[in-house]
CSV table of C-alpha atoms in Angstrom, one decimal:
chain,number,residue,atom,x,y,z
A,1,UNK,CA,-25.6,-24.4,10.2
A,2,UNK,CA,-24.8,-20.7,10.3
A,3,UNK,CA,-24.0,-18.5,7.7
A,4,UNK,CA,-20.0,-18.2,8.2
A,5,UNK,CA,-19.9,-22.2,8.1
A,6,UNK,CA,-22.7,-22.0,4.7
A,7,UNK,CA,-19.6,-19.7,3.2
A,8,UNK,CA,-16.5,-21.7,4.5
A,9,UNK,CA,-18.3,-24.8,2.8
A,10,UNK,CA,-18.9,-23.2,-0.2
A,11,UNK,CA,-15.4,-22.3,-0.3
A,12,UNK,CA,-14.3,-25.6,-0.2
A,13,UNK,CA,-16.6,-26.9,-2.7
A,14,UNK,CA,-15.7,-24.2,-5.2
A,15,UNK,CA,-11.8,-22.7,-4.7
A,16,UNK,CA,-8.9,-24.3,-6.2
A,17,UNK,CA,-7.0,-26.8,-4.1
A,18,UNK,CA,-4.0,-24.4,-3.9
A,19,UNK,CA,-6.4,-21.8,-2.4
A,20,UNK,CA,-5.8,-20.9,1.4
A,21,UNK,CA,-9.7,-21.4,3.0
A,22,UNK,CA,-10.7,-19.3,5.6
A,23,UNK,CA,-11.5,-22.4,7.9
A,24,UNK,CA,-7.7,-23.1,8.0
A,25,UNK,CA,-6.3,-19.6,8.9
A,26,UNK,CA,-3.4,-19.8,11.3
A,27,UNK,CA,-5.3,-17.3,13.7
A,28,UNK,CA,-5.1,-14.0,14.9
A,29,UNK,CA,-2.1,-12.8,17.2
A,30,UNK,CA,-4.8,-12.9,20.4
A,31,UNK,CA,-7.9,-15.4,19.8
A,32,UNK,CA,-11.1,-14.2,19.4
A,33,UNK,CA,-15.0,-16.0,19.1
A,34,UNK,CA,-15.6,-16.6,14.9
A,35,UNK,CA,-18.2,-13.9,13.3
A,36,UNK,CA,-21.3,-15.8,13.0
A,37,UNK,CA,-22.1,-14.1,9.1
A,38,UNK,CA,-18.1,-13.1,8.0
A,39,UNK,CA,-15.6,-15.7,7.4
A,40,UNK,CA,-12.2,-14.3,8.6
A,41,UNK,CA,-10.9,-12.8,5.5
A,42,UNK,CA,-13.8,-11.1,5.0
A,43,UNK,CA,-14.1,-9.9,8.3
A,44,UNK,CA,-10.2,-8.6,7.9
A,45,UNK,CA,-10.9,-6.7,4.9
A,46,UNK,CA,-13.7,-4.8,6.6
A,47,UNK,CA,-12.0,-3.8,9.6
A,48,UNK,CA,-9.1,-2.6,7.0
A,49,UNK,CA,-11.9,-0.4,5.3
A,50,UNK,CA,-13.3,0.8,8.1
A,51,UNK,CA,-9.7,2.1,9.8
A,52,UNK,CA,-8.5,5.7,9.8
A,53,UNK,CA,-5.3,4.8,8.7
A,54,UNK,CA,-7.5,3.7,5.4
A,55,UNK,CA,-9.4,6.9,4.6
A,56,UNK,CA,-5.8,9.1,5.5
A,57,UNK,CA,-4.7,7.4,2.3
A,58,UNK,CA,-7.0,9.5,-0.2
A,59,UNK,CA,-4.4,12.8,0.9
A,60,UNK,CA,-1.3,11.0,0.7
A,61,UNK,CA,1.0,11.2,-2.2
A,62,UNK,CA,1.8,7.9,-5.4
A,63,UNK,CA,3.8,9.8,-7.2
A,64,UNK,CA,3.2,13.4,-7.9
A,65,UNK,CA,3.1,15.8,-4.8
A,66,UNK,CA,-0.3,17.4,-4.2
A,67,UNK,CA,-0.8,17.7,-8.1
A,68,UNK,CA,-3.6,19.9,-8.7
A,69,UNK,CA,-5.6,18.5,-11.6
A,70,UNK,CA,-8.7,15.9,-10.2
A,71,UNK,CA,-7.5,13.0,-11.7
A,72,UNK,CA,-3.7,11.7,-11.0
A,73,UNK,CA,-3.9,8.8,-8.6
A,74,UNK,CA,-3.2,9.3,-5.0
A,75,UNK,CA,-2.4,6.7,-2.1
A,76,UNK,CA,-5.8,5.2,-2.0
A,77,UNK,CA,-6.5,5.1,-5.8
A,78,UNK,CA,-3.4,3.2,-6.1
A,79,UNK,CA,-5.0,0.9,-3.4
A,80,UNK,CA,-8.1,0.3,-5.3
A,81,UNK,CA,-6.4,-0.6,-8.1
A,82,UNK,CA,-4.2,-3.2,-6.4
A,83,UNK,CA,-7.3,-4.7,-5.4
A,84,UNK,CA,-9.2,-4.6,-8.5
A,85,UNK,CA,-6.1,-5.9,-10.3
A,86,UNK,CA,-5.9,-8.7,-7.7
A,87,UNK,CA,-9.5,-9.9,-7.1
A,88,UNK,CA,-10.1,-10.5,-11.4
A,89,UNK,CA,-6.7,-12.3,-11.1
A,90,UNK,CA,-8.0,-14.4,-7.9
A,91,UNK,CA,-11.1,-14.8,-9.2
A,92,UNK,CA,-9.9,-16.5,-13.0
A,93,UNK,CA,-7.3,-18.8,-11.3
A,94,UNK,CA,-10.2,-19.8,-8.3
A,95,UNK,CA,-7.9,-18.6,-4.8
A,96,UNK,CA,-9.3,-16.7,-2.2
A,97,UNK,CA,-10.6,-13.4,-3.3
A,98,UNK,CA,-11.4,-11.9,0.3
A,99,UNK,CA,-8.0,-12.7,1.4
A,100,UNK,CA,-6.7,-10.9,-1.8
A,101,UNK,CA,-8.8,-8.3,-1.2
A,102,UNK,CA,-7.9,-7.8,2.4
A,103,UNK,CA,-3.9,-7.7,2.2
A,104,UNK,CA,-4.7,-5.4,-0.8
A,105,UNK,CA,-6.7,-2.5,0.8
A,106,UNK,CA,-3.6,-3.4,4.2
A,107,UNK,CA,-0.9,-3.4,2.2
A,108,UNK,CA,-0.1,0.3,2.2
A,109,UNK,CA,-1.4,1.5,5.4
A,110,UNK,CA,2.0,2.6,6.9
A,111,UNK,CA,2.7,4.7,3.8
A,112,UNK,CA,4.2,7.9,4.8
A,113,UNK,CA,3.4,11.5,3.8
A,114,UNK,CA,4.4,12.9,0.5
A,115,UNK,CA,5.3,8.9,-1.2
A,116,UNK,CA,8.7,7.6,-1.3
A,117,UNK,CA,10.2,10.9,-0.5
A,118,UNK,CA,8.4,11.1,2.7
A,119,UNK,CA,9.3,7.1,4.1
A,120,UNK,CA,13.1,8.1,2.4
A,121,UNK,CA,13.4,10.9,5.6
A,122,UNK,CA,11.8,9.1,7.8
A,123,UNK,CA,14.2,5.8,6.6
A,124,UNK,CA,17.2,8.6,7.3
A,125,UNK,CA,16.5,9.7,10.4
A,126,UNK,CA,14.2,6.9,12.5
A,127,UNK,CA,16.2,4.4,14.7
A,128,UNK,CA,16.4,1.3,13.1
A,129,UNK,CA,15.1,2.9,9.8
A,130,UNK,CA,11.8,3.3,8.3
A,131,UNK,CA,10.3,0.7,5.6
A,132,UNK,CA,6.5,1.3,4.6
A,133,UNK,CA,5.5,-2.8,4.6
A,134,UNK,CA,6.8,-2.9,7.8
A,135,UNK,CA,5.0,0.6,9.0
A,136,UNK,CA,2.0,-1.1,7.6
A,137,UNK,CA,2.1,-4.0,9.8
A,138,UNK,CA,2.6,-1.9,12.8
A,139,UNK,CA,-0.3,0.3,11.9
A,140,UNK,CA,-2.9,-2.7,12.2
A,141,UNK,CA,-1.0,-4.5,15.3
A,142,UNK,CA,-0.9,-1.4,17.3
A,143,UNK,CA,-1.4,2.3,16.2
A,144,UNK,CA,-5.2,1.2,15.1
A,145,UNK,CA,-8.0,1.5,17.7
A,146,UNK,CA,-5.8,3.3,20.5
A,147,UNK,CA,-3.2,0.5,20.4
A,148,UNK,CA,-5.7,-2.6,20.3
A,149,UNK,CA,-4.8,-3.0,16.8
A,150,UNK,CA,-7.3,-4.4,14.0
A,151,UNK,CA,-6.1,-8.1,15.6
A,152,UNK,CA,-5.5,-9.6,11.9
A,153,UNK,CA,-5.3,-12.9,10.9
A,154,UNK,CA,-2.1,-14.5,9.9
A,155,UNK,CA,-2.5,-15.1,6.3
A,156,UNK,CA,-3.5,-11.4,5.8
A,157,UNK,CA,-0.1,-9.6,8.0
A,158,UNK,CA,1.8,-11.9,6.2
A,159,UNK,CA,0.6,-10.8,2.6
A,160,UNK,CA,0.8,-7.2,4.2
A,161,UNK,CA,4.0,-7.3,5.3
A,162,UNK,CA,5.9,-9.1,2.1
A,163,UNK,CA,4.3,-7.1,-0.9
A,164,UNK,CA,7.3,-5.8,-2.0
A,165,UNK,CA,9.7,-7.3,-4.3
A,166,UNK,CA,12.9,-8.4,-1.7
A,167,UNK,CA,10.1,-10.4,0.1
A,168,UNK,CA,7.6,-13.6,-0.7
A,169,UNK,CA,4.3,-14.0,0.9
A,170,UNK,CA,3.6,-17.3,1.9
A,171,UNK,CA,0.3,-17.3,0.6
A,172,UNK,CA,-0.6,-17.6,-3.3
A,173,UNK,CA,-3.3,-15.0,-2.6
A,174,UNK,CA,-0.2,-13.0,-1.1
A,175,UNK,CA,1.5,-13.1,-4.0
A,176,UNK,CA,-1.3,-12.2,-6.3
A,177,UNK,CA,-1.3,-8.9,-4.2
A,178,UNK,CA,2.7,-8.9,-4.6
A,179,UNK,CA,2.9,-8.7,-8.8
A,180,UNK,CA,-0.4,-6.9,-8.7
A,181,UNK,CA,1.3,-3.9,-6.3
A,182,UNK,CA,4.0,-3.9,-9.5
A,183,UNK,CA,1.3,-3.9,-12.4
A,184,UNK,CA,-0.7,-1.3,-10.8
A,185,UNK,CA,2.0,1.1,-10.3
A,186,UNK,CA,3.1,0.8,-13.6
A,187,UNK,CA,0.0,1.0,-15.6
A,188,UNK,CA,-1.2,3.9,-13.4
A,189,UNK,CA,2.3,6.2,-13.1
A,190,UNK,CA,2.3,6.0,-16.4
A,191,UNK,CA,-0.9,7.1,-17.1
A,192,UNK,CA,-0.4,10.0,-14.7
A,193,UNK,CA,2.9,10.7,-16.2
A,194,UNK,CA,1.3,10.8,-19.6
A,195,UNK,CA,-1.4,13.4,-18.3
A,196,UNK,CA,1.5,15.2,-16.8
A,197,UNK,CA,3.2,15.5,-20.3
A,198,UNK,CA,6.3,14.2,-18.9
A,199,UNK,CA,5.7,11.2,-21.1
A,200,UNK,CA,4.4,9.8,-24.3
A,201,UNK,CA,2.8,6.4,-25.0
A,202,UNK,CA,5.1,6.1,-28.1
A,203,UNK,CA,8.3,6.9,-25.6
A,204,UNK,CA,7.5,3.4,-24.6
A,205,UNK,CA,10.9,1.8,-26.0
A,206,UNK,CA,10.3,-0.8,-28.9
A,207,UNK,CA,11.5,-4.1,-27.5
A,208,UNK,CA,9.1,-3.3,-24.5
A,209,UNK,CA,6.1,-2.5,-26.7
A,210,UNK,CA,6.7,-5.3,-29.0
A,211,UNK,CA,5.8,-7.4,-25.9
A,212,UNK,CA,3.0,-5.8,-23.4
A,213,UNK,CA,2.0,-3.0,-25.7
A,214,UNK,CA,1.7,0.4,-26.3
A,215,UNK,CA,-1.2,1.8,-24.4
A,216,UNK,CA,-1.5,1.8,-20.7
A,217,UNK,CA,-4.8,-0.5,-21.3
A,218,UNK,CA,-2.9,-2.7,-23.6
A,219,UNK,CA,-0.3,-3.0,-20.8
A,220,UNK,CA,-2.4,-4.0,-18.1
A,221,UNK,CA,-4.7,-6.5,-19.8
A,222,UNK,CA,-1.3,-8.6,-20.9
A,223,UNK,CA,0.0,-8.5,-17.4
A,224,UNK,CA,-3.4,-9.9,-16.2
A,225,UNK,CA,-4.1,-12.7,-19.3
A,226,UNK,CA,-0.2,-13.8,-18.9
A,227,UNK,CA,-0.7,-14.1,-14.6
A,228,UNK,CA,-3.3,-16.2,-15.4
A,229,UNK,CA,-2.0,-18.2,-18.1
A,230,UNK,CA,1.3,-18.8,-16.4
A,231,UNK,CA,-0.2,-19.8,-12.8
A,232,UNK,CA,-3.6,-22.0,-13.9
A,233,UNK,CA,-3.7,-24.7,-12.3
A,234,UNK,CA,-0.2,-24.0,-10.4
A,235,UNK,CA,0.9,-24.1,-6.5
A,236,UNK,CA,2.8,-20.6,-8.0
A,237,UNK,CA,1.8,-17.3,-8.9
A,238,UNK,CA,4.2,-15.9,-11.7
A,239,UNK,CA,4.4,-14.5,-15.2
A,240,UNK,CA,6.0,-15.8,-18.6
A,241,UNK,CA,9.8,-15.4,-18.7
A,242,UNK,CA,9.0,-13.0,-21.8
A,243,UNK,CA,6.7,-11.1,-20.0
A,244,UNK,CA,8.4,-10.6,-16.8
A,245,UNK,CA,11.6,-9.6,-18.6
A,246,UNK,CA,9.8,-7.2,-20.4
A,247,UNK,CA,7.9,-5.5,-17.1
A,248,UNK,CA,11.0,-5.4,-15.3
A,249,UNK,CA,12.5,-2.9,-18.4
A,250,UNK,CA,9.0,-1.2,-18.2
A,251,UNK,CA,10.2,-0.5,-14.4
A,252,UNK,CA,13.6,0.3,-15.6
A,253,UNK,CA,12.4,2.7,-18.0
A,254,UNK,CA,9.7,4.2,-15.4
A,255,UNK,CA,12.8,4.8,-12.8
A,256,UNK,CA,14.8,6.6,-15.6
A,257,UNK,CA,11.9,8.9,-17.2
A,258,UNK,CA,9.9,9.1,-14.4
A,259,UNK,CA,11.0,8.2,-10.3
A,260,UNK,CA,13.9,9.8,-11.1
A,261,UNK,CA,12.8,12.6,-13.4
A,262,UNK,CA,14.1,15.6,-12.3
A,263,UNK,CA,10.7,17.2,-13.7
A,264,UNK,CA,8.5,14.8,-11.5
A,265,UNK,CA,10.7,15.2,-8.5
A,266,UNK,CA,11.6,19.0,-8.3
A,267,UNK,CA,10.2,19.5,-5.0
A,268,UNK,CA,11.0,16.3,-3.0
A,269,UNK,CA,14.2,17.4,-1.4
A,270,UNK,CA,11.3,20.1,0.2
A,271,UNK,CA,8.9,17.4,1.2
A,272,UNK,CA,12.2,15.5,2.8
A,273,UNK,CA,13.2,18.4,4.6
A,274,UNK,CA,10.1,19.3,5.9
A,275,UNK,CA,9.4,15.3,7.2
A,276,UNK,CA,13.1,15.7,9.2
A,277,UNK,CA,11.9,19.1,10.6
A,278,UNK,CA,8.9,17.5,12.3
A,279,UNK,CA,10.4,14.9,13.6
A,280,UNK,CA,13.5,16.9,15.1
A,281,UNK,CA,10.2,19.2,16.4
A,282,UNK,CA,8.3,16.6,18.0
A,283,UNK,CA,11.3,13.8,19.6
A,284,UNK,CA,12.6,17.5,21.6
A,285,UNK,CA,8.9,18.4,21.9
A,286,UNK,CA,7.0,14.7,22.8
A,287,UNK,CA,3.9,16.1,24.8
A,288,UNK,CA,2.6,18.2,21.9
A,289,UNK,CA,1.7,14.6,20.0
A,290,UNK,CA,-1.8,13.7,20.3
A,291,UNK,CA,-2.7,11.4,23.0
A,292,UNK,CA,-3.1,8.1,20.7
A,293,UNK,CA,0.4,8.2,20.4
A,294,UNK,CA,1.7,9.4,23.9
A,295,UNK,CA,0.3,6.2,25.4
A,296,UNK,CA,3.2,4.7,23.3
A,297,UNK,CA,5.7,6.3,25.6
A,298,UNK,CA,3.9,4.7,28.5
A,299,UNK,CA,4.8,1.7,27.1
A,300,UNK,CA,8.4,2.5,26.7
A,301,UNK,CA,8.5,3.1,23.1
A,302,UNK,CA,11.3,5.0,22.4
A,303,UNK,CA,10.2,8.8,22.1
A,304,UNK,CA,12.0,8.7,17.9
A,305,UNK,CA,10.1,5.7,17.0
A,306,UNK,CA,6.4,7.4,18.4
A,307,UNK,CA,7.5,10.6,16.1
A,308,UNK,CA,8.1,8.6,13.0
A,309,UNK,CA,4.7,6.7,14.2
A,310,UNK,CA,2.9,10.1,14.3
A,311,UNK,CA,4.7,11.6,11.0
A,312,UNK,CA,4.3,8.5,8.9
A,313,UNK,CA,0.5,8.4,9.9
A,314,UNK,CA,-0.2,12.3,8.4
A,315,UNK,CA,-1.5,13.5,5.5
A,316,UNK,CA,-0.1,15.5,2.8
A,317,UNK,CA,-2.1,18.3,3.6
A,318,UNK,CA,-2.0,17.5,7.3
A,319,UNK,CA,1.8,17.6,7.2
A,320,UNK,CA,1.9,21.0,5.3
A,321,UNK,CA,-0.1,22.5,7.8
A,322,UNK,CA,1.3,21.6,10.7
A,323,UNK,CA,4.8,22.6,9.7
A,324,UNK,CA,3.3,25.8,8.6
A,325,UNK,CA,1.3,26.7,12.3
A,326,UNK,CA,4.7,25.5,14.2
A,327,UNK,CA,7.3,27.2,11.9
A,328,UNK,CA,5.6,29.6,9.8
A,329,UNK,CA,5.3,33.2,11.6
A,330,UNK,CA,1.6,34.2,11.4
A,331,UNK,CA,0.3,38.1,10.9
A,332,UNK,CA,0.1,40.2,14.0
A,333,UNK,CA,-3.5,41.4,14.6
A,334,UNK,CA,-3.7,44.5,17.4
């Protein structure tokens, strides 16, 4: 027996009969021969880690714009946390960690520049609009690997693809990732928001305390004991009615003191302004894109949808500099 049929046993010897097994993935979108070591889960989450679009996210903005202390969260911390959040939750109720783990480190891959403010430009001016799961999904099936993709399986895209809270995955492993997106956010902006001094932990409203606590640790470990207690031994993933009432103020009260803080958000109507420049720039100037997105155009891909493609893939830091070598005038030198 080889080793990727030793680990698909073991998983069904061991995972919860609501778990999704490896050994019953719907596929990939173009078949390929089975790893011989890596069930396909596993072997997702590696080619997610090993993707550009993965190590862009550690210069791409969660919440604050290119803050300059060491330790607010960026993209990819927020990324990590997902995960970690989701594999302890995985792990306690017996589903499929990799597959957790896998549509966690995917599920913000299509994230744009500067956070919400950058995929809110690109929303405005990109045919069709602009929606980060959705970018996410289109990074793995074609802008990684010169348009070859990562070749996902099923399970994974679909986890991907409906993180966010309009959609449902159709996995519980999916789900896990869903409310875990939510906890992580929360706990984390704010933390940072606290280290910014634009909040306090006793700002925290009582009849939201009373419930998930005080602290940013108090916070998280209630979310993660009541996920668990709520979905043991469950074909769900969900929280206490209590509990979810009370996150969803938590959010409420985030949006008000903090998404929408006039403080946090001073220079997003920059970031927004500078996402539209580029992309007026590069759909009147479409050869100056690099050449792993210019093969796009080959294909027929609208020349607006390869500059929101090349945008959306950039950096903070990328973005800033770019804007500044096109637009910025540089010193003379005789």
């Amino acid at each position: 027996m080889i080793v990727r049929e030793q680990l698909e046993l073991l998983e069904r010897e061991s995972l919860s009969k609501y778990a999704t097994l490896s050994e019953n993935s719907r596929g990939r979108l173009r078949p390929e021969e089975q790893c011989d070591i890596r069930p396909v889960f596993q072997r997702d989450r590696d080619r997610i880690l090993h993707s550009k679009a993965f190590r862009r996210l550690k210069d791409k903005t969660q919440v604050f714009l290119t803050p300059e202390g060491d330790h607010y969260r960026t993209r990819l911390t927020h990324t990590l946390e997902v995960s970690q959040n989701a594999r302890t939750i995985a792990k306690a109720l017996r589903l499929n960690e990799e597959l957790v783990e896998a549509v966690a480190l995917g599920h913000d891959l299509g994230h744009t520049p500067f956070g919400h403010a950058g995929e809110r430009a690109l929303n405005r001016v990109c045919p069709g609009g602009f929606k980060h799961n959705e970018q996410s999904v289109r990074t793995v099936d074609v802008l990684e690997k010169d348009g070859m993709g990562l070749n996902l399986t099923m399970e994974v895209r679909d986890g991907i693809l409906n993180h966010q809270t309009s959609s449902m995955p159709a996995t519980l492993e999916g789900k896990i990732v869903r409310l875990s997106d939510k906890i992580a956010y929360i706990h984390h902006d704010m933390d940072d928001a606290i280290r910014g001094h634009i909040l306090r932990d006793s700002d925290v409203p009582k009849e939201i305390g009373d419930v998930i606590g005080y602290t940013t640790r108090e916070r998280l470990d209630c979310f993660i004991h009541d996920i668990v207690n709520a979905s043991f031994d469950r074909d769900d993933i969900r929280m206490s009615d209590e509990v979810a009432e009370a996150m969803k103020k938590m959010r409420e009260f985030m949006f008000e003191r903090v998404y929408q803080s006039p403080v946090a958000k001073a220079e997003e109507h920059k970031a927004e302004n500078l996402i539209e420049t580029l992309f007026e720039y590069f759909v009147k100037h479409k050869d100056e894109m690099p050449q792993e997105f210019l093969f796009l155009l080959d294909r027929g891909e609208p020349v607006e949808r390869v500059a929101c493609d090349y945008i959306g893939a950039m950096t903070d830091r990328f973005a800033i500099a770019l804007y500044e070598e096109i637009f910025i005038p540089k010193s003379w030198h005789g």
